[in-house]
mmCIF file of C-alpha atoms in Angstrom:
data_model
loop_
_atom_site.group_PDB
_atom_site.id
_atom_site.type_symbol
_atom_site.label_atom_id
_atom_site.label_comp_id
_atom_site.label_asym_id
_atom_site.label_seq_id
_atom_site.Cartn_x
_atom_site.Cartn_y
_atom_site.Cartn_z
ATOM 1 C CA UNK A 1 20.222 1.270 -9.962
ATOM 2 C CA UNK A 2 16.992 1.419 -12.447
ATOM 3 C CA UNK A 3 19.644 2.928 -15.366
ATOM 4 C CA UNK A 4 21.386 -0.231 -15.152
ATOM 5 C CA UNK A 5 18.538 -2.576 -15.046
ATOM 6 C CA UNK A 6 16.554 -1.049 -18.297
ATOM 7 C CA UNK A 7 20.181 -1.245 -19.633
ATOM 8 C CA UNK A 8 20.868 -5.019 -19.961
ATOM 9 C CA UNK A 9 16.636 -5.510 -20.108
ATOM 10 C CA UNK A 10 16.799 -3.257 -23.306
ATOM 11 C CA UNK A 11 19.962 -4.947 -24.571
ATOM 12 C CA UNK A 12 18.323 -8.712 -23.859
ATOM 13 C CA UNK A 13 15.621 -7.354 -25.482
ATOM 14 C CA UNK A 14 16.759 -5.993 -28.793
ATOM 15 C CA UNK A 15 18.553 -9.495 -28.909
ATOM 16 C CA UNK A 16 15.251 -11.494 -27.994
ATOM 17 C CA UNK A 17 17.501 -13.552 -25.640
ATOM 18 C CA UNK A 18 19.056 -13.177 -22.386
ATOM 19 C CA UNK A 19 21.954 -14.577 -21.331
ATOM 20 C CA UNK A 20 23.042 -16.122 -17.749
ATOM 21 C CA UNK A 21 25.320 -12.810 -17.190
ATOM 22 C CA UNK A 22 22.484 -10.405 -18.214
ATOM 23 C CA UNK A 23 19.944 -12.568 -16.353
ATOM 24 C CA UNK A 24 22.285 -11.969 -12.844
ATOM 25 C CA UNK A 25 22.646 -8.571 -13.326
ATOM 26 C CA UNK A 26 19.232 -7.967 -13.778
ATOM 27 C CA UNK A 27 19.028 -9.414 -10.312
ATOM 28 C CA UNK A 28 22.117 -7.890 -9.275
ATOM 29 C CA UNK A 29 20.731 -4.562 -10.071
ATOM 30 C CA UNK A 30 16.948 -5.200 -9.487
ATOM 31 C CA UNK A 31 17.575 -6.181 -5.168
ATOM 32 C CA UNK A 32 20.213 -3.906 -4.908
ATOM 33 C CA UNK A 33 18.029 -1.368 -3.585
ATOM 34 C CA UNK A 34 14.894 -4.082 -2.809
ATOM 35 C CA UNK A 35 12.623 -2.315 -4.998
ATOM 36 C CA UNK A 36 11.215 -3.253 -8.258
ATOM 37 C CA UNK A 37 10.199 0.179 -9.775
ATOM 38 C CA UNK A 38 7.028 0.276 -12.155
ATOM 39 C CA UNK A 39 9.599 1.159 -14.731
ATOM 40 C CA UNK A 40 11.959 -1.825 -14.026
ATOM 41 C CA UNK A 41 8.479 -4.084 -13.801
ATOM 42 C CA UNK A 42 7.471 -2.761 -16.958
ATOM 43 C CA UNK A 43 10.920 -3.119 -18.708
ATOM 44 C CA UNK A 44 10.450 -6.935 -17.704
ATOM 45 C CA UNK A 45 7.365 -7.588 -19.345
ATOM 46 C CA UNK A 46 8.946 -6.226 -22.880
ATOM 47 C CA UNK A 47 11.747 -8.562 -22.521
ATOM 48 C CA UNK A 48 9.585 -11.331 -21.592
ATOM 49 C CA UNK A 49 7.460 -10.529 -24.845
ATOM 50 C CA UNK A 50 10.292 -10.377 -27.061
ATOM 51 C CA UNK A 51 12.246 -13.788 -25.625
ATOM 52 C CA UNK A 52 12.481 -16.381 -28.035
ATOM 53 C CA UNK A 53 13.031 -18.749 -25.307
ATOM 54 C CA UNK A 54 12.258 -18.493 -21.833
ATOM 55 C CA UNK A 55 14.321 -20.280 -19.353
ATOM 56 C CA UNK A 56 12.868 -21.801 -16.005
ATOM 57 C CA UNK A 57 15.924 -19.520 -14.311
ATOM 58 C CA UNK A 58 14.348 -16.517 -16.424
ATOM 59 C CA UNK A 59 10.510 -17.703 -15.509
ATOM 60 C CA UNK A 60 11.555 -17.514 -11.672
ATOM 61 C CA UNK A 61 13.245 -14.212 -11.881
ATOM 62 C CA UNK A 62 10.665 -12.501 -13.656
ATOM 63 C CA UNK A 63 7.391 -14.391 -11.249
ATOM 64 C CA UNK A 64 9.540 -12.869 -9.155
ATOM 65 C CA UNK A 65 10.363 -9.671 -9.320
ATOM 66 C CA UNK A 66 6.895 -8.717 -11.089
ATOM 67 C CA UNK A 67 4.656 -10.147 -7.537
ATOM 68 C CA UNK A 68 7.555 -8.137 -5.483
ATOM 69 C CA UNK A 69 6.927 -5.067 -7.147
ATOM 70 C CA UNK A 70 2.865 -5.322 -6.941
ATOM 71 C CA UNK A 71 3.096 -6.689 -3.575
ATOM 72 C CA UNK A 72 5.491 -5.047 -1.648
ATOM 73 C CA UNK A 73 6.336 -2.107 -3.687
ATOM 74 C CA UNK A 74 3.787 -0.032 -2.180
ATOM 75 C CA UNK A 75 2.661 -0.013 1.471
ATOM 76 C CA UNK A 76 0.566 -2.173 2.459
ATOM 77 C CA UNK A 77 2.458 -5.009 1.673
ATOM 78 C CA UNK A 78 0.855 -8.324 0.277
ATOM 79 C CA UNK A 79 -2.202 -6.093 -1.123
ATOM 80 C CA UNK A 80 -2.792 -5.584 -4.564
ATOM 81 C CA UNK A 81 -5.160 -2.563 -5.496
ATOM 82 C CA UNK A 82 -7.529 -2.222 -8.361
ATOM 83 C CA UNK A 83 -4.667 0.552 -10.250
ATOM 84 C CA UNK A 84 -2.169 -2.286 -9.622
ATOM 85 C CA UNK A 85 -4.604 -5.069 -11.155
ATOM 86 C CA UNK A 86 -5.244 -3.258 -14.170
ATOM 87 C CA UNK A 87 -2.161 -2.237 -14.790
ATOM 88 C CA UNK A 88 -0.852 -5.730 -15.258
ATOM 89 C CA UNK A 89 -3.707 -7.130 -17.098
ATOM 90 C CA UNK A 90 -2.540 -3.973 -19.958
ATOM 91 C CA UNK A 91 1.205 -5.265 -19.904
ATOM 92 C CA UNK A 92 -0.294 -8.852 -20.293
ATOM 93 C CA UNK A 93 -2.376 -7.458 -23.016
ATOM 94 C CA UNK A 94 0.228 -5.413 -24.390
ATOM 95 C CA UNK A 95 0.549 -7.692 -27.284
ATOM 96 C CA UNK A 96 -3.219 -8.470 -27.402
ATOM 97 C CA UNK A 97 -2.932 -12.058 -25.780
ATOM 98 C CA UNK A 98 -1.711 -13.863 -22.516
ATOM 99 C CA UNK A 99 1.637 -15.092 -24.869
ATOM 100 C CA UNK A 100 3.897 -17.419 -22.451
ATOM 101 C CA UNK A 101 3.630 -19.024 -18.876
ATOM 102 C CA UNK A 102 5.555 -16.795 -17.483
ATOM 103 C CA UNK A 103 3.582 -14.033 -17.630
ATOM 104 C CA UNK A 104 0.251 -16.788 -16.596
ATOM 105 C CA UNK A 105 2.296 -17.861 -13.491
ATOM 106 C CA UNK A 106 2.953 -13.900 -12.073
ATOM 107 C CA UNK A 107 -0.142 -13.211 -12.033
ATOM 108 C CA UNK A 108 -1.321 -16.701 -10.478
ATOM 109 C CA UNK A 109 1.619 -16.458 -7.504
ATOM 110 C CA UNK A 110 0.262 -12.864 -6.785
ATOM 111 C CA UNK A 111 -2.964 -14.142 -6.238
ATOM 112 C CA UNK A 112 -1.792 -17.034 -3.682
ATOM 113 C CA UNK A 113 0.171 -14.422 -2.218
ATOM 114 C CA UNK A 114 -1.816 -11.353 -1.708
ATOM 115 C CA UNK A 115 -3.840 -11.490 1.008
ATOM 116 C CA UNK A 116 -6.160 -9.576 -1.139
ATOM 117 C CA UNK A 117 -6.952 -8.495 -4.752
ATOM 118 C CA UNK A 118 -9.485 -7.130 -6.373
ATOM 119 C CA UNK A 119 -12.170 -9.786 -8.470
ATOM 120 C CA UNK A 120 -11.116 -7.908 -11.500
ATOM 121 C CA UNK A 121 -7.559 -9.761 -11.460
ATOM 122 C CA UNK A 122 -8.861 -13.054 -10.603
ATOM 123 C CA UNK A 123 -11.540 -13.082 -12.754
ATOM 124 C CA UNK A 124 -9.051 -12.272 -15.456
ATOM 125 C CA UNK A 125 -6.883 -15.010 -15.251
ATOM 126 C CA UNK A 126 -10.125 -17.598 -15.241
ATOM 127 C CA UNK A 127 -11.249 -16.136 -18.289
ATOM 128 C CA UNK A 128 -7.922 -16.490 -19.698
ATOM 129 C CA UNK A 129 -7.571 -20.779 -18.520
ATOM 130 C CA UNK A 130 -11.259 -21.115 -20.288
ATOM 131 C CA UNK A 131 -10.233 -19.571 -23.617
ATOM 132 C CA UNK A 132 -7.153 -21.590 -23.752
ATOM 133 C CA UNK A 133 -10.066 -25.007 -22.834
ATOM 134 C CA UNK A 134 -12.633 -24.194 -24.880
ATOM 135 C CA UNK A 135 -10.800 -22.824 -28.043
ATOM 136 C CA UNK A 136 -7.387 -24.701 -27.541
ATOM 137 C CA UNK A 137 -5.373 -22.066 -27.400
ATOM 138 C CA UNK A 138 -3.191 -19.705 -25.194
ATOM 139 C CA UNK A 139 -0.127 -20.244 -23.207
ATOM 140 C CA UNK A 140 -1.152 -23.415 -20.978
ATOM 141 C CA UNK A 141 -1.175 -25.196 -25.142
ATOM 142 C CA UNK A 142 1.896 -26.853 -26.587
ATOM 143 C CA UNK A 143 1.683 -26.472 -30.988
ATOM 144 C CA UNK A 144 -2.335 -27.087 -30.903
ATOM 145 C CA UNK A 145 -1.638 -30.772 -30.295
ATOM 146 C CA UNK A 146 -4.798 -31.323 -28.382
ATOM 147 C CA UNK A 147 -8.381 -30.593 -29.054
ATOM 148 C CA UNK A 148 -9.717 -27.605 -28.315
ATOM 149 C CA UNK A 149 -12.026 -29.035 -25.303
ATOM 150 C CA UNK A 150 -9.994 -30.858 -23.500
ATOM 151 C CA UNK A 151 -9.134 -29.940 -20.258
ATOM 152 C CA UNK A 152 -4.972 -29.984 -19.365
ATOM 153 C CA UNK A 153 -3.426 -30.825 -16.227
ATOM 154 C CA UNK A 154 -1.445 -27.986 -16.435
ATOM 155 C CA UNK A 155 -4.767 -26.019 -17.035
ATOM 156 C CA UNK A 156 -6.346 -28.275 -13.771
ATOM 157 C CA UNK A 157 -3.501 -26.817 -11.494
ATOM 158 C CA UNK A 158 -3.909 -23.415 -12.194
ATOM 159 C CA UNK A 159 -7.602 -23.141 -12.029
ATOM 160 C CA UNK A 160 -7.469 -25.114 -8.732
ATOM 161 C CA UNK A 161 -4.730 -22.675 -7.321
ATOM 162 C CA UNK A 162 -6.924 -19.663 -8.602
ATOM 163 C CA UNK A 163 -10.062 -20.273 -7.233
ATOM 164 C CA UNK A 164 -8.438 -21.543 -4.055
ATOM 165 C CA UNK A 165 -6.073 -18.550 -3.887
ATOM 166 C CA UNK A 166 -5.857 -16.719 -0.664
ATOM 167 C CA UNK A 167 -6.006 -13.439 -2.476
ATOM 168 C CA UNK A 168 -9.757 -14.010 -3.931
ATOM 169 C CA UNK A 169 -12.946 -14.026 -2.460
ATOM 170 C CA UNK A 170 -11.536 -15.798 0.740
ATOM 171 C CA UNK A 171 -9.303 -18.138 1.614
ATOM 172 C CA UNK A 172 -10.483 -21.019 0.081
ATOM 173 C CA UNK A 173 -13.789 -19.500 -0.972
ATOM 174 C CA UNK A 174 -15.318 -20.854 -4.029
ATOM 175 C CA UNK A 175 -17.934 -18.098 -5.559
ATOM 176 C CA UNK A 176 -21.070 -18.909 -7.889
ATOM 177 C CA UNK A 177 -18.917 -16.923 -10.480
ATOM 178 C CA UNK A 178 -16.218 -20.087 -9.936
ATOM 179 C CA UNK A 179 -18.829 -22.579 -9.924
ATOM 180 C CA UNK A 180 -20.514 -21.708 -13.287
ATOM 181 C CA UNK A 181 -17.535 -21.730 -15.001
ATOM 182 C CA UNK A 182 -16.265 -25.089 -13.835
ATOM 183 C CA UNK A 183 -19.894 -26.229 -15.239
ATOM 184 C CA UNK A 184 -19.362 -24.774 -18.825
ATOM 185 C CA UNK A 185 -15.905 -26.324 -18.577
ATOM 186 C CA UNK A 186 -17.464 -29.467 -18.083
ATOM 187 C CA UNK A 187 -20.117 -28.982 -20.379
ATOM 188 C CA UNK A 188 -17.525 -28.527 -23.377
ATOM 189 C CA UNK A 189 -15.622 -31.430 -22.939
ATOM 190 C CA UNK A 190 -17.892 -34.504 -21.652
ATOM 191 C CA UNK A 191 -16.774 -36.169 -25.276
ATOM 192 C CA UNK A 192 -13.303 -35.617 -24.440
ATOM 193 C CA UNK A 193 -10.422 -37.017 -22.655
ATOM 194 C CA UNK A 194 -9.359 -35.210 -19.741
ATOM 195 C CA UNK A 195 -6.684 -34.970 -17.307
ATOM 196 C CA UNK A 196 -7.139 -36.903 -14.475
ATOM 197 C CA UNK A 197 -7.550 -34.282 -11.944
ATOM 198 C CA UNK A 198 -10.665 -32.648 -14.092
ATOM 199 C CA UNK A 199 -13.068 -34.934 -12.234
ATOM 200 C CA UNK A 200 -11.921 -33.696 -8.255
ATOM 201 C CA UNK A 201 -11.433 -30.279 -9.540
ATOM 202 C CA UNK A 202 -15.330 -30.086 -10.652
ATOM 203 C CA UNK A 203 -16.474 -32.002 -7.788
ATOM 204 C CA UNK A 204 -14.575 -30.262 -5.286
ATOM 205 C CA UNK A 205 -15.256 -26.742 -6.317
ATOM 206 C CA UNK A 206 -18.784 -27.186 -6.470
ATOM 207 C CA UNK A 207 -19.502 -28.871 -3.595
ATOM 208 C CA UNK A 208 -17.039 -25.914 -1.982
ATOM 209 C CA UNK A 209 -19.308 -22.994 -3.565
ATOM 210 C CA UNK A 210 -22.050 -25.438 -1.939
ATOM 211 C CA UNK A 211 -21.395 -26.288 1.393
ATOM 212 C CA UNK A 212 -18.311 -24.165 2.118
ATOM 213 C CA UNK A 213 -18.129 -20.597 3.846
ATOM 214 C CA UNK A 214 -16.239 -17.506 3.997
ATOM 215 C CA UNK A 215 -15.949 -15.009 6.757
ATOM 216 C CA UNK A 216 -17.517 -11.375 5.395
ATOM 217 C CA UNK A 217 -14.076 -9.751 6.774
ATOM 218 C CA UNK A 218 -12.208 -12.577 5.096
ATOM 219 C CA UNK A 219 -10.087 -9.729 2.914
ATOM 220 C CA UNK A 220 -9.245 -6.920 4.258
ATOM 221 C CA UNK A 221 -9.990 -3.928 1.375
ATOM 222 C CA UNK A 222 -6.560 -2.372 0.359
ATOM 223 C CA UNK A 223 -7.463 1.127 2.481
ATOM 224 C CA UNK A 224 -8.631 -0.212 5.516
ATOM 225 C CA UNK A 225 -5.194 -2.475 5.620
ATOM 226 C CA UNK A 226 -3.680 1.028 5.362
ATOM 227 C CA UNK A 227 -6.003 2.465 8.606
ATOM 228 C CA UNK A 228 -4.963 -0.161 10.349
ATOM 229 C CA UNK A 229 -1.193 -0.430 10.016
ATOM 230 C CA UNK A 230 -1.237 3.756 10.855
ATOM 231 C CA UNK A 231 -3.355 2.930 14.094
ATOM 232 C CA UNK A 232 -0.663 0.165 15.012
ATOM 233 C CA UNK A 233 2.783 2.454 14.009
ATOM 234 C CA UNK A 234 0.813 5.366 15.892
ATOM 235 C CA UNK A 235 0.143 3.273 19.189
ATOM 236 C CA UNK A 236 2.869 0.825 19.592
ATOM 237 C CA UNK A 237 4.830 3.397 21.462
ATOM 238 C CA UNK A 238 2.114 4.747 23.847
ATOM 239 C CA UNK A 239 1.083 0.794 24.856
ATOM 240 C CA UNK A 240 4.473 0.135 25.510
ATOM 241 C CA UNK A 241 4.906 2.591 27.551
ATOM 242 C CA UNK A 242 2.080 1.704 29.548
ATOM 243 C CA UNK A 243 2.711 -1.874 30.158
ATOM 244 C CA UNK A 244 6.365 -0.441 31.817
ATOM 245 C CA UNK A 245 4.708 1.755 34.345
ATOM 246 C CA UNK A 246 1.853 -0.744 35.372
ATOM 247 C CA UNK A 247 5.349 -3.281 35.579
ATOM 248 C CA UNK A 248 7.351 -0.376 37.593
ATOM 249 C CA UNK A 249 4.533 0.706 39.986
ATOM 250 C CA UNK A 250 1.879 -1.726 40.414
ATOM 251 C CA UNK A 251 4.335 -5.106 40.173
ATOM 252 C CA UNK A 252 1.386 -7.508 41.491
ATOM 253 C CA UNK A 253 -1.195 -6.423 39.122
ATOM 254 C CA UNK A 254 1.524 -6.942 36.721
ATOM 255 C CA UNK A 255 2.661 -10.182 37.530
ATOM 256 C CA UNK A 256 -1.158 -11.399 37.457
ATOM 257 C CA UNK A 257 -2.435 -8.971 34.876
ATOM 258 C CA UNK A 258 -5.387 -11.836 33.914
ATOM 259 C CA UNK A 259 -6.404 -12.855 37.251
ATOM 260 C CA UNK A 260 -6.666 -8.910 38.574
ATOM 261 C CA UNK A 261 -8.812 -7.940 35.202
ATOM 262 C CA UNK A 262 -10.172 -11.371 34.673
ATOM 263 C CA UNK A 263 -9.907 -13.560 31.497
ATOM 264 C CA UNK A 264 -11.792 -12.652 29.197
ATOM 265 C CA UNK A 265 -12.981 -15.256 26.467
ATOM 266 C CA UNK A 266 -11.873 -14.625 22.991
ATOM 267 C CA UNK A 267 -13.894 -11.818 20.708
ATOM 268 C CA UNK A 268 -14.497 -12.972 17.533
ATOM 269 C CA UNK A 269 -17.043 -15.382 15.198
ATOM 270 C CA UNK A 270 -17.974 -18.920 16.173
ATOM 271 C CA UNK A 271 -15.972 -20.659 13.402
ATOM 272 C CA UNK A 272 -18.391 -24.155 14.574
ATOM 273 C CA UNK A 273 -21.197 -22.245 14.230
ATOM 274 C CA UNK A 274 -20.414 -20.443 10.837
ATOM 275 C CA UNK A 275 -18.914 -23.993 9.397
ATOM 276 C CA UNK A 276 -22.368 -25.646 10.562
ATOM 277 C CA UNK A 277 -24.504 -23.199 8.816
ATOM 278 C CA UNK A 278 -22.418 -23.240 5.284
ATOM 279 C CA UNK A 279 -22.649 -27.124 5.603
ATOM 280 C CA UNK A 280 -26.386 -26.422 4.761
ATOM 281 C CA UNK A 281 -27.443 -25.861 1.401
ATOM 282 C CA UNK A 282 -30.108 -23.352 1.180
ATOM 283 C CA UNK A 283 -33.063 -22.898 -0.909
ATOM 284 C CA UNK A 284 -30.947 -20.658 -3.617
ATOM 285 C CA UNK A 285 -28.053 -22.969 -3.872
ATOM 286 C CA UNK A 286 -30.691 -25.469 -4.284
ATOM 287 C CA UNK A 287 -32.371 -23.906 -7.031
ATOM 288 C CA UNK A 288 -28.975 -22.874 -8.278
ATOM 289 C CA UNK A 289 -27.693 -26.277 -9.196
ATOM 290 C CA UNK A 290 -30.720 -27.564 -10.582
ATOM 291 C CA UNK A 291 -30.811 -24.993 -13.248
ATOM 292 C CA UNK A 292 -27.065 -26.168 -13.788
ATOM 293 C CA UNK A 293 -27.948 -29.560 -14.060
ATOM 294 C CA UNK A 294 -30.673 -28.985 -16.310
ATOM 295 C CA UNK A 295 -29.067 -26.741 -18.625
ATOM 296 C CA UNK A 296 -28.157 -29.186 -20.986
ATOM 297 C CA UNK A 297 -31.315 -31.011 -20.915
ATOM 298 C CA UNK A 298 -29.404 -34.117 -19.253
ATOM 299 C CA UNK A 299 -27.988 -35.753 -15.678
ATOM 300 C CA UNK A 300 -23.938 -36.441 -16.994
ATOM 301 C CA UNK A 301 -22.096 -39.149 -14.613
ATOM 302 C CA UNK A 302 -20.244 -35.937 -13.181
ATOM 303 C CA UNK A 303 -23.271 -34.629 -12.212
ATOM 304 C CA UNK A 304 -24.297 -37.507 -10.416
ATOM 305 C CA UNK A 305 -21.426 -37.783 -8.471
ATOM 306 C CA UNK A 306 -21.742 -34.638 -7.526
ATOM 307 C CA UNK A 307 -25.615 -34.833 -6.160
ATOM 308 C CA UNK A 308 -24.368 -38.144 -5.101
ATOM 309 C CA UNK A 309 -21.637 -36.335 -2.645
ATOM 310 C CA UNK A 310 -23.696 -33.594 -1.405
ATOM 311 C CA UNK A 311 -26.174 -35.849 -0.122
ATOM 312 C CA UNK A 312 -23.292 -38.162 1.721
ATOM 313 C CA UNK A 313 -22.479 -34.825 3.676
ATOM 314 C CA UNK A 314 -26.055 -34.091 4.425
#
């Protein structure tokens, strides 16, 4: 199958267009055998660089077939390791710059995906949405119509889908790494006029890094996902087997398994308990925020919404 594929992806290439045939083939041939090879993956990202147009059917295929190939070309599935992270930030960089959405949105749907990746990746694609704010430029900018500190929607969504993304720090874990970078954001562009989802964005983020909390086992590392899926595949067999003798010779323990070993209440951490405590914001967060707000020698109205919202929760 892979001759095929870097076949027509060479061909669309050379011709820095792909047509509606090509683009089905490449599909044809790419889940024909429901693997994306590294080699097919990294034929994609040369045809993606050399389109001269990139069509929303051509945008899906390729978000596509590059998160299949990271995610689920390689047991475990839905992990992304560090070798897999840095290989696609070098065919991003291939050409020296993040050049379309396309390639913006992979690596964005990987990280809502994966249920985990290393910071390196997502760390890579916030530096990337700040360069685009702060020097108005890089894929999330249409022909440098806008000023180079002002804040997009399109540049809104994809920071809140980042820093929200399952495959970060946890699901729905803001970090202080998040949080100071939503404050220089909003630093360069008080003068400006900003999308309307800015304001939430900054608000809710912070106030997440905050008051929010994440579970320590939240992500599972990419090796122990590996220990674990071995243990289950190894004992699957032997528990089943069992569960069909205690059924065959001991029917009444069987048929009131819980009542004859007693029920026993649920291992596992107090999510109450561990909500209550993040709800608190500690001496460090404390001093973390003032030095924040006081960085710029001034209390802006986003700021005071902010303090303004904390104290509501308190």
């Amino acid at each position: 199958m892979t001759t095929q594929f870097l076949q027509v992806a060479r061909a669309a290439a050379a011709d820095g267009q792909i047509t509606a045939d090509e683009l089905l083939a490449l599909r044809r041939e790419g889940w024909g055998d429901g693997i994306i090879t590294r080699e097919e993956a990294e034929a994609l990202f040369t045809l993606n660089q050399a389109l001269h147009h990139r069509s929303p059917e051509w945008v899906d295929f390729f978000v596509e077939a590059i998160g299949e190939h990271v995610l689920n070309g390689t047991p475990p599935r839905l992990q992304c390791n560090l070798e897999e992270a840095e290989w696609l930030i070098a065919q991003v960089d291939a050409d020296g710059k993040v050049d379309s959405m396309a390639e913006l949105e992979a690596l964005v749907r990987i990280l809502e995906r994966a249920e985990n990746t290393p910071d390196r990746l997502k760390d890579y694609v916030l530096a990337k949405v700040e360069h685009a704010v702060l020097h108005g430029e890089g894929p999330t900018r249409h022909g440098g119509d806008l000023s180079a500190t002002h804040i997009t929607a399109a540049e809104c969504r994809i920071l809140r889908r980042v820093i929200f993304a399952s495959g970060g720090h946890g699901p729905a874990a803001v970090t202080r790494h998040d949080a100071e970078m939503l404050f220089r954001i909003k630093d360069a562009t008080l003068a400006d006029e900003n999308a309307a989802e800015w304001d939430d964005l900054f608000l809710d983020g912070v106030a997440n890094f905050m008051k929010g909390f994440a579970l320590p086992s939240a992500q599972l590392s990419h090796e122990r996902k590996r220990e674990l899926e071995a243990f289950v595949a190894d004992n699957q067999v032997n528990l089943g087997r069992f569960m069909g003798r205690v059924a065959r010779e001991v029917p009444n323990v069987a048929n009131h398994f819980g009542l004859v070993f007693g029920k026993k209440k649920p291992a596992g951490p107090d999510y109450d308990a561990l909500a209550a405590e993040g709800e608190k914001v500690t001496t460090y967060e404390s001093e973390w925020l003032d030095r924040m707000i006081e960085a710029d020698g001034e209390v802006d109205e986003l700021e005071t919404r902010l303090i303004a919202r904390l104290a509501q929760a308190d």
